[in-house]
């Protein structure tokens, strides 16, 4: 596999703030990083944050003058790893069912590289049979998941659904890239 960019897809959950740390550390390691955000993700962290960290424009919509062929095509062409964090219940469902209902899900469908997802949601959502069916399907499709963890959630309750910490996501990224280079 050729060495390409790591594309980080940021979903619309409060855990999006942790992804800025992941992106920053990847860039500090000399990795080429591009960021795709869902519209809801921009409600939690601004696109300017990721543009500043990566020195590249952030893709949010399917149509962008920065990507004449479409970001889902151009970003997938040189992608060595797609990381989706936080992977919300909506993103898990879209990807598991092959729905191209937003840029990130469309990019997922077009990528031919390894995919890592870091789920994050409330404990009742994570425990829902429909979400677990989607997770099972994604695993069968070859998607690797990191987390979620048990802990304090933004709903002010404890439970499973907390996104993995940045260092755990980075460890999973390293493992996938190492395996891909062999």
Tab-separated table of C-alpha atoms in Angstrom:
chain	number	residue	atom	x	y	z
A	1	UNK	CA	0.000	0.000	0.000
A	2	UNK	CA	1.282	3.429	-0.846
A	3	UNK	CA	1.687	5.957	1.909
A	4	UNK	CA	-1.119	8.470	1.611
A	5	UNK	CA	-3.054	10.827	3.768
A	6	UNK	CA	-4.972	9.858	6.849
A	7	UNK	CA	-8.494	11.185	6.417
A	8	UNK	CA	-10.225	11.940	9.691
A	9	UNK	CA	-14.011	12.104	9.524
A	10	UNK	CA	-15.529	14.018	12.421
A	11	UNK	CA	-19.083	13.137	13.391
A	12	UNK	CA	-21.594	15.319	15.181
A	13	UNK	CA	-21.107	14.471	18.821
A	14	UNK	CA	-19.685	16.283	21.830
A	15	UNK	CA	-16.622	14.009	21.678
A	16	UNK	CA	-15.581	15.888	18.505
A	17	UNK	CA	-13.420	18.141	20.683
A	18	UNK	CA	-11.147	15.147	21.426
A	19	UNK	CA	-10.527	14.634	17.724
A	20	UNK	CA	-8.619	17.920	17.504
A	21	UNK	CA	-6.018	16.341	19.813
A	22	UNK	CA	-5.817	13.227	17.618
A	23	UNK	CA	-5.345	15.341	14.486
A	24	UNK	CA	-2.745	17.549	16.147
A	25	UNK	CA	-0.698	14.580	17.315
A	26	UNK	CA	-0.832	12.940	13.877
A	27	UNK	CA	0.423	16.146	12.250
A	28	UNK	CA	3.172	16.444	14.877
A	29	UNK	CA	4.266	12.924	13.891
A	30	UNK	CA	4.678	14.124	10.315
A	31	UNK	CA	1.508	12.493	8.967
A	32	UNK	CA	-0.441	14.056	6.134
A	33	UNK	CA	-3.954	14.574	7.496
A	34	UNK	CA	-7.166	15.743	5.829
A	35	UNK	CA	-10.412	16.343	7.694
A	36	UNK	CA	-14.026	15.812	6.681
A	37	UNK	CA	-16.769	17.035	9.004
A	38	UNK	CA	-20.490	16.410	9.110
A	39	UNK	CA	-22.675	19.500	9.384
A	40	UNK	CA	-23.531	18.538	12.961
A	41	UNK	CA	-19.842	18.219	13.853
A	42	UNK	CA	-19.384	21.912	13.063
A	43	UNK	CA	-21.804	22.677	15.903
A	44	UNK	CA	-19.274	21.243	18.365
A	45	UNK	CA	-15.886	22.206	16.840
A	46	UNK	CA	-15.283	24.751	14.104
A	47	UNK	CA	-13.793	23.794	10.768
A	48	UNK	CA	-11.184	26.528	11.307
A	49	UNK	CA	-9.693	24.454	14.135
A	50	UNK	CA	-8.986	21.505	11.857
A	51	UNK	CA	-7.865	23.714	8.961
A	52	UNK	CA	-5.313	25.363	11.259
A	53	UNK	CA	-4.090	22.023	12.612
A	54	UNK	CA	-3.693	20.392	9.176
A	55	UNK	CA	-2.958	23.391	6.907
A	56	UNK	CA	-5.607	22.013	4.535
A	57	UNK	CA	-9.201	22.960	3.799
A	58	UNK	CA	-11.856	21.026	5.660
A	59	UNK	CA	-14.478	19.277	3.536
A	60	UNK	CA	-18.048	19.528	4.798
A	61	UNK	CA	-20.264	19.237	1.727
A	62	UNK	CA	-20.289	17.017	-1.333
A	63	UNK	CA	-19.620	20.072	-3.481
A	64	UNK	CA	-16.483	22.134	-2.906
A	65	UNK	CA	-14.326	24.259	-5.200
A	66	UNK	CA	-11.318	22.847	-3.326
A	67	UNK	CA	-12.177	19.427	-4.785
A	68	UNK	CA	-13.347	19.778	-8.425
A	69	UNK	CA	-14.024	16.032	-8.789
A	70	UNK	CA	-15.772	15.938	-5.420
A	71	UNK	CA	-14.166	15.457	-2.018
A	72	UNK	CA	-15.466	11.878	-1.753
A	73	UNK	CA	-13.442	11.020	-4.865
A	74	UNK	CA	-10.311	13.106	-4.383
A	75	UNK	CA	-9.860	12.342	-0.681
A	76	UNK	CA	-10.376	8.610	-1.248
A	77	UNK	CA	-7.754	8.431	-4.016
A	78	UNK	CA	-4.745	8.904	-1.752
A	79	UNK	CA	-6.207	7.748	1.551
A	80	UNK	CA	-4.134	5.267	3.537
A	81	UNK	CA	-6.601	5.183	6.455
A	82	UNK	CA	-10.064	6.582	7.138
A	83	UNK	CA	-10.682	7.370	10.811
A	84	UNK	CA	-14.249	8.224	11.861
A	85	UNK	CA	-14.471	9.838	15.291
A	86	UNK	CA	-16.823	10.299	16.898
A	87	UNK	CA	-18.740	7.647	15.002
A	88	UNK	CA	-22.295	8.545	15.948
A	89	UNK	CA	-25.226	6.156	15.746
A	90	UNK	CA	-26.249	7.978	12.544
A	91	UNK	CA	-22.835	7.471	10.927
A	92	UNK	CA	-22.694	3.822	11.969
A	93	UNK	CA	-26.112	3.248	10.414
A	94	UNK	CA	-25.319	5.139	7.205
A	95	UNK	CA	-22.093	3.219	6.678
A	96	UNK	CA	-23.516	-0.169	7.646
A	97	UNK	CA	-26.400	0.244	5.228
A	98	UNK	CA	-24.448	1.862	2.402
A	99	UNK	CA	-26.329	5.143	2.550
A	100	UNK	CA	-24.524	8.056	0.929
A	101	UNK	CA	-26.586	10.572	2.910
A	102	UNK	CA	-23.731	12.919	3.832
A	103	UNK	CA	-20.189	13.558	2.655
A	104	UNK	CA	-18.550	11.360	5.299
A	105	UNK	CA	-20.772	8.346	4.555
A	106	UNK	CA	-20.219	8.885	0.822
A	107	UNK	CA	-16.459	9.016	1.380
A	108	UNK	CA	-16.648	5.794	3.418
A	109	UNK	CA	-18.348	4.070	0.486
A	110	UNK	CA	-15.666	5.275	-1.932
A	111	UNK	CA	-12.601	4.469	0.217
A	112	UNK	CA	-10.621	1.327	-0.495
A	113	UNK	CA	-8.330	1.684	2.519
A	114	UNK	CA	-8.634	0.386	6.083
A	115	UNK	CA	-11.287	2.089	8.224
A	116	UNK	CA	-11.185	2.768	11.963
A	117	UNK	CA	-14.281	3.994	13.790
A	118	UNK	CA	-14.473	5.327	17.345
A	119	UNK	CA	-18.143	5.133	18.386
A	120	UNK	CA	-19.583	7.672	20.807
A	121	UNK	CA	-23.170	8.041	21.996
A	122	UNK	CA	-25.346	7.668	25.068
A	123	UNK	CA	-25.453	4.274	26.775
A	124	UNK	CA	-29.113	3.620	25.830
A	125	UNK	CA	-28.272	4.316	22.186
A	126	UNK	CA	-25.190	2.073	22.262
A	127	UNK	CA	-27.239	-0.743	23.830
A	128	UNK	CA	-30.020	-0.545	21.208
A	129	UNK	CA	-30.235	-3.759	19.151
A	130	UNK	CA	-30.332	-1.722	15.925
A	131	UNK	CA	-27.020	-0.039	16.772
A	132	UNK	CA	-25.451	-3.374	17.700
A	133	UNK	CA	-26.635	-4.881	14.394
A	134	UNK	CA	-24.974	-1.980	12.559
A	135	UNK	CA	-21.750	-2.470	14.537
A	136	UNK	CA	-21.788	-6.199	13.745
A	137	UNK	CA	-22.282	-5.449	10.037
A	138	UNK	CA	-19.425	-2.940	10.003
A	139	UNK	CA	-17.121	-5.463	11.677
A	140	UNK	CA	-18.124	-8.073	9.074
A	141	UNK	CA	-17.306	-5.482	6.413
A	142	UNK	CA	-13.779	-5.162	7.837
A	143	UNK	CA	-14.160	-1.959	9.825
A	144	UNK	CA	-12.090	-1.863	12.980
A	145	UNK	CA	-13.632	-0.245	16.056
A	146	UNK	CA	-11.921	1.310	19.033
A	147	UNK	CA	-14.217	1.758	22.021
A	148	UNK	CA	-16.601	2.871	23.170
A	149	UNK	CA	-15.556	2.938	26.779
A	150	UNK	CA	-17.485	2.983	30.012
A	151	UNK	CA	-17.384	6.292	31.871
A	152	UNK	CA	-18.927	9.686	32.381
A	153	UNK	CA	-21.092	10.684	29.413
A	154	UNK	CA	-22.242	14.119	28.315
A	155	UNK	CA	-25.786	13.214	29.415
A	156	UNK	CA	-24.358	13.429	32.954
A	157	UNK	CA	-24.640	9.707	33.551
A	158	UNK	CA	-22.156	6.861	33.608
A	159	UNK	CA	-22.351	4.107	31.055
A	160	UNK	CA	-20.847	2.610	27.928
A	161	UNK	CA	-20.750	5.013	25.026
A	162	UNK	CA	-17.810	7.284	25.802
A	163	UNK	CA	-15.480	7.712	22.831
A	164	UNK	CA	-12.047	6.142	23.272
A	165	UNK	CA	-9.418	8.565	24.515
A	166	UNK	CA	-7.117	10.156	21.913
A	167	UNK	CA	-4.122	8.038	22.942
A	168	UNK	CA	-6.131	4.835	22.413
A	169	UNK	CA	-7.301	6.026	18.994
A	170	UNK	CA	-3.697	6.889	18.091
A	171	UNK	CA	-2.551	3.441	19.221
A	172	UNK	CA	-5.170	1.813	16.971
A	173	UNK	CA	-4.107	4.051	14.069
A	174	UNK	CA	-0.475	2.994	14.557
A	175	UNK	CA	-1.450	-0.698	14.626
A	176	UNK	CA	-3.482	-0.420	11.423
A	177	UNK	CA	-0.802	1.544	9.564
A	178	UNK	CA	1.869	-0.910	10.706
A	179	UNK	CA	-0.186	-3.883	9.518
A	180	UNK	CA	-0.905	-2.147	6.202
A	181	UNK	CA	2.774	-1.526	5.541
A	182	UNK	CA	3.661	-5.233	5.909
